[in-house]
CSV table of C-alpha atoms in Angstrom, one decimal:
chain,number,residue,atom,x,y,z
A,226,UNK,CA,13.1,24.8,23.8
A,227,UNK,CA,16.2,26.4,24.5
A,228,UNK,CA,17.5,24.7,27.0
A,229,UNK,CA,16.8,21.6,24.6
A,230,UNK,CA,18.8,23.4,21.9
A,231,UNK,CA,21.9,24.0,24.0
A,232,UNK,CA,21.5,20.2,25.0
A,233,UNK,CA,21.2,18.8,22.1
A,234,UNK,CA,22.4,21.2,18.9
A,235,UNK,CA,26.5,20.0,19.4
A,236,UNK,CA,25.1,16.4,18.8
A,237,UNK,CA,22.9,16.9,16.0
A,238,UNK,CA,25.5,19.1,14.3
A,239,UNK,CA,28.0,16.7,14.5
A,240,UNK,CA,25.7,13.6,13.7
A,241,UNK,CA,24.2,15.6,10.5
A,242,UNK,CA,27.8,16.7,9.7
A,243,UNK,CA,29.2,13.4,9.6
A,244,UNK,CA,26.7,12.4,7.1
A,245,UNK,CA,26.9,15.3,5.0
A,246,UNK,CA,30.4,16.4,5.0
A,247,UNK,CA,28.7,20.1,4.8
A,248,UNK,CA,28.6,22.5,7.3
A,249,UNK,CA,26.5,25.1,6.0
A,250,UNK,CA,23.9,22.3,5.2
A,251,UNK,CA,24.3,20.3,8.6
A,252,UNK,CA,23.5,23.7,10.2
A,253,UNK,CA,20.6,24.4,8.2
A,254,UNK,CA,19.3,21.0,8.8
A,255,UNK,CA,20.2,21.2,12.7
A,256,UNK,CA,17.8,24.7,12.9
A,257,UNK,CA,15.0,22.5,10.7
A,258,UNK,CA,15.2,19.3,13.1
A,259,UNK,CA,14.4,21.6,15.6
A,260,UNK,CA,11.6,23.4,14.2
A,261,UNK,CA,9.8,19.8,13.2
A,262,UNK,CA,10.5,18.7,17.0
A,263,UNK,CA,9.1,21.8,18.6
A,264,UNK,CA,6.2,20.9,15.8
A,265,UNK,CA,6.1,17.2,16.8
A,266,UNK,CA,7.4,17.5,20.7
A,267,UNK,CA,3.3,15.9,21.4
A,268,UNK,CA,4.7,12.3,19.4
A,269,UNK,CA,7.8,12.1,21.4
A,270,UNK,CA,6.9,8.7,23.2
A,271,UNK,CA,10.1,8.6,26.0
A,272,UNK,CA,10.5,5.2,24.3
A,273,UNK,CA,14.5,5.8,22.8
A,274,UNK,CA,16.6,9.2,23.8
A,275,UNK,CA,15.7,12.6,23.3
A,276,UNK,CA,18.9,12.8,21.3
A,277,UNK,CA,18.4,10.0,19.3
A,278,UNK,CA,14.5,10.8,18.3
A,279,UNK,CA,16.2,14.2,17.0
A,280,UNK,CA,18.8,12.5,15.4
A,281,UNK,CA,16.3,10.7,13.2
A,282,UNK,CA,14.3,13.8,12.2
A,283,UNK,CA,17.6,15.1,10.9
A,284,UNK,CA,18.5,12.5,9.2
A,285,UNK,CA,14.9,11.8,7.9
A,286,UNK,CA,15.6,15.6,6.6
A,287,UNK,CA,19.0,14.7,5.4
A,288,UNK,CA,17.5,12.2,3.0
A,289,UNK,CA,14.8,14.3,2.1
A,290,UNK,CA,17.4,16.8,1.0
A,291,UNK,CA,19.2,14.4,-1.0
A,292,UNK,CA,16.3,13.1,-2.6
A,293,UNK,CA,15.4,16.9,-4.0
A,294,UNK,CA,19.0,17.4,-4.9
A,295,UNK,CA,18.9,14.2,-7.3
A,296,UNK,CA,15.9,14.7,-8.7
A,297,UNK,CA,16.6,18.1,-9.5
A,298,UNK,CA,19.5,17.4,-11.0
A,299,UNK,CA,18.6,14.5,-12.9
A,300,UNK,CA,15.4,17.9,-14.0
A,301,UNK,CA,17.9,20.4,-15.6
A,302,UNK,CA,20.2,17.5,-17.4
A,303,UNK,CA,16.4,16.6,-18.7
A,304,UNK,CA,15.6,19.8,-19.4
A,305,UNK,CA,19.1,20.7,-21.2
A,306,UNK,CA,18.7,17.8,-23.3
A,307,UNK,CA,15.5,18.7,-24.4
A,308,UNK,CA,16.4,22.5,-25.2
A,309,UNK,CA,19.3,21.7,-27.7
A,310,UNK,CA,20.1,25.6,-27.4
A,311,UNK,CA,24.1,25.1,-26.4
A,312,UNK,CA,25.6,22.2,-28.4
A,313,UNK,CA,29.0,21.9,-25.9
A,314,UNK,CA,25.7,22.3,-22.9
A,315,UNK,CA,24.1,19.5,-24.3
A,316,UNK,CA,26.6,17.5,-25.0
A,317,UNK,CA,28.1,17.8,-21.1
A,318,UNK,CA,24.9,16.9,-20.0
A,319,UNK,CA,24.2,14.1,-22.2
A,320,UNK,CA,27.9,12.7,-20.7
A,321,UNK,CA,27.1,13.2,-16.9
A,322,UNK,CA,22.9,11.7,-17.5
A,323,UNK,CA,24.6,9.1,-19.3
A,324,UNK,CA,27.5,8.7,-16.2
A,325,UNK,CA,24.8,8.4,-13.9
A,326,UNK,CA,22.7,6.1,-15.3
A,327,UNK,CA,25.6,3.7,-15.8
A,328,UNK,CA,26.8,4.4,-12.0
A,329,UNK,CA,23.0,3.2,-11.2
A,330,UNK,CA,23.0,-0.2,-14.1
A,331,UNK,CA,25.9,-1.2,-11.8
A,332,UNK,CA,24.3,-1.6,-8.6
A,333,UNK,CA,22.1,-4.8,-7.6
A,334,UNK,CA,19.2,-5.1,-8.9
A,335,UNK,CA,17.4,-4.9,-5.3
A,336,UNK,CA,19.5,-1.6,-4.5
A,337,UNK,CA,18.8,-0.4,-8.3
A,338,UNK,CA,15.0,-0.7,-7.9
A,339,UNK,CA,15.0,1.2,-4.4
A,340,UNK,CA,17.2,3.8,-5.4
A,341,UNK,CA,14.4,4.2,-8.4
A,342,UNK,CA,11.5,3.6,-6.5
A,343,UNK,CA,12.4,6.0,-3.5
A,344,UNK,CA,14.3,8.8,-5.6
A,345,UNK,CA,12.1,9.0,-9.3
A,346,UNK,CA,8.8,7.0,-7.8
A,347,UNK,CA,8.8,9.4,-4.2
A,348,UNK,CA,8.4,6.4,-2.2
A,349,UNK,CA,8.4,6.0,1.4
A,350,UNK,CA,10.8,3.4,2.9
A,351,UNK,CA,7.7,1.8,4.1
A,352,UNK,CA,5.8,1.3,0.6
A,353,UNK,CA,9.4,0.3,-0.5
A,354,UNK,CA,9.5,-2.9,1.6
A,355,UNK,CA,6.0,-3.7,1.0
A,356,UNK,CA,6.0,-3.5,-2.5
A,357,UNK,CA,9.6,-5.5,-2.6
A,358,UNK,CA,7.7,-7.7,0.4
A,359,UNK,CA,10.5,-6.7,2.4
A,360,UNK,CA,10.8,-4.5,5.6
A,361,UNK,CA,11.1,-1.1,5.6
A,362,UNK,CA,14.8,-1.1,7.7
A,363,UNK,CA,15.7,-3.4,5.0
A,364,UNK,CA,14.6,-0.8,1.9
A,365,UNK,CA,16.5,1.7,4.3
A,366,UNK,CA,19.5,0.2,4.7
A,367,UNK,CA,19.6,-0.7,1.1
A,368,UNK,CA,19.3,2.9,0.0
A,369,UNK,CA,21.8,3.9,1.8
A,370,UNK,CA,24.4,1.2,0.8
A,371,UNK,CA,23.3,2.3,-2.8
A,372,UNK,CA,24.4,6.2,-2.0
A,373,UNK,CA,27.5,4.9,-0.6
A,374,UNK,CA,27.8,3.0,-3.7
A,375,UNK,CA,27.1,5.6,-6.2
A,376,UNK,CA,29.1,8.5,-4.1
């Protein structure tokens, strides 16, 4: 394995850094991707690169990590609403729910409905084609054009 990491951690740091624009998190998800490889080194099939089949845990990770980040986010502006303690506290996080759910009216409806269904409904891009009877590189794709959207 460490041979593999000395092979491979420049690429994945650079591929997950592009994404994220983070370092501290590309590194943290680099040392991750590796742990679920060593975990999953049995599944690796030989049918694409070595690189690229660690390049997709990452960014499987990556999106995992994002997905968290919203919906805790989305959590505490719920939860700060719901206290009512700090006026000025509510009030900013009435503004920034109230920013985001206007960011997400303006999407498409298709991207709207798999930003919901994979971020608030914890849906696989998988059961997001099938329920939209579309495929699942299509529900991926979308997803991310919606985060590019949004960002």
């Amino acid at each position: 394995m460490d041979e593999l990491y000395r092979q491979y951690s420049q690429i994945l740091f650079h591929f997950l850094y592009t994404r994220c624009q983070d370092r501290e998190l590309a590194e943290d998800l680099m040392q991750e991707t590796f742990l679920k490889a060593l975990e999953s080194l049995d599944s690796y099939d030989g049918s694409c690169k070595l690189s690229t089949w660690l390049c997709q845990i990452g960014k499987h990770l990556l999106y995992q990590h994002w997905s968290k980040t919203n919906r805790t986010r989305l959590e505490e502006l719920d939860e700060t609403l719901e206290s009512g303690h700090d006026t000025q506290q509510h009030a900013m996080a009435k503004v920034e729910l109230a920013d985001v759910w206007e960011r997400l009216q303006n999407l498409s409806p298709d991207m709207r409905r798999v930003v919901e269904l994979r971020v608030l409904g914890d849906l696989s891009f998988r059961e997001i084609g099938n329920l939209l009877g579309k495929s699942e590189n299509w529900a991926r794709v979308t997803f991310y054009r919606a985060k590019l959207t949004l960002t």
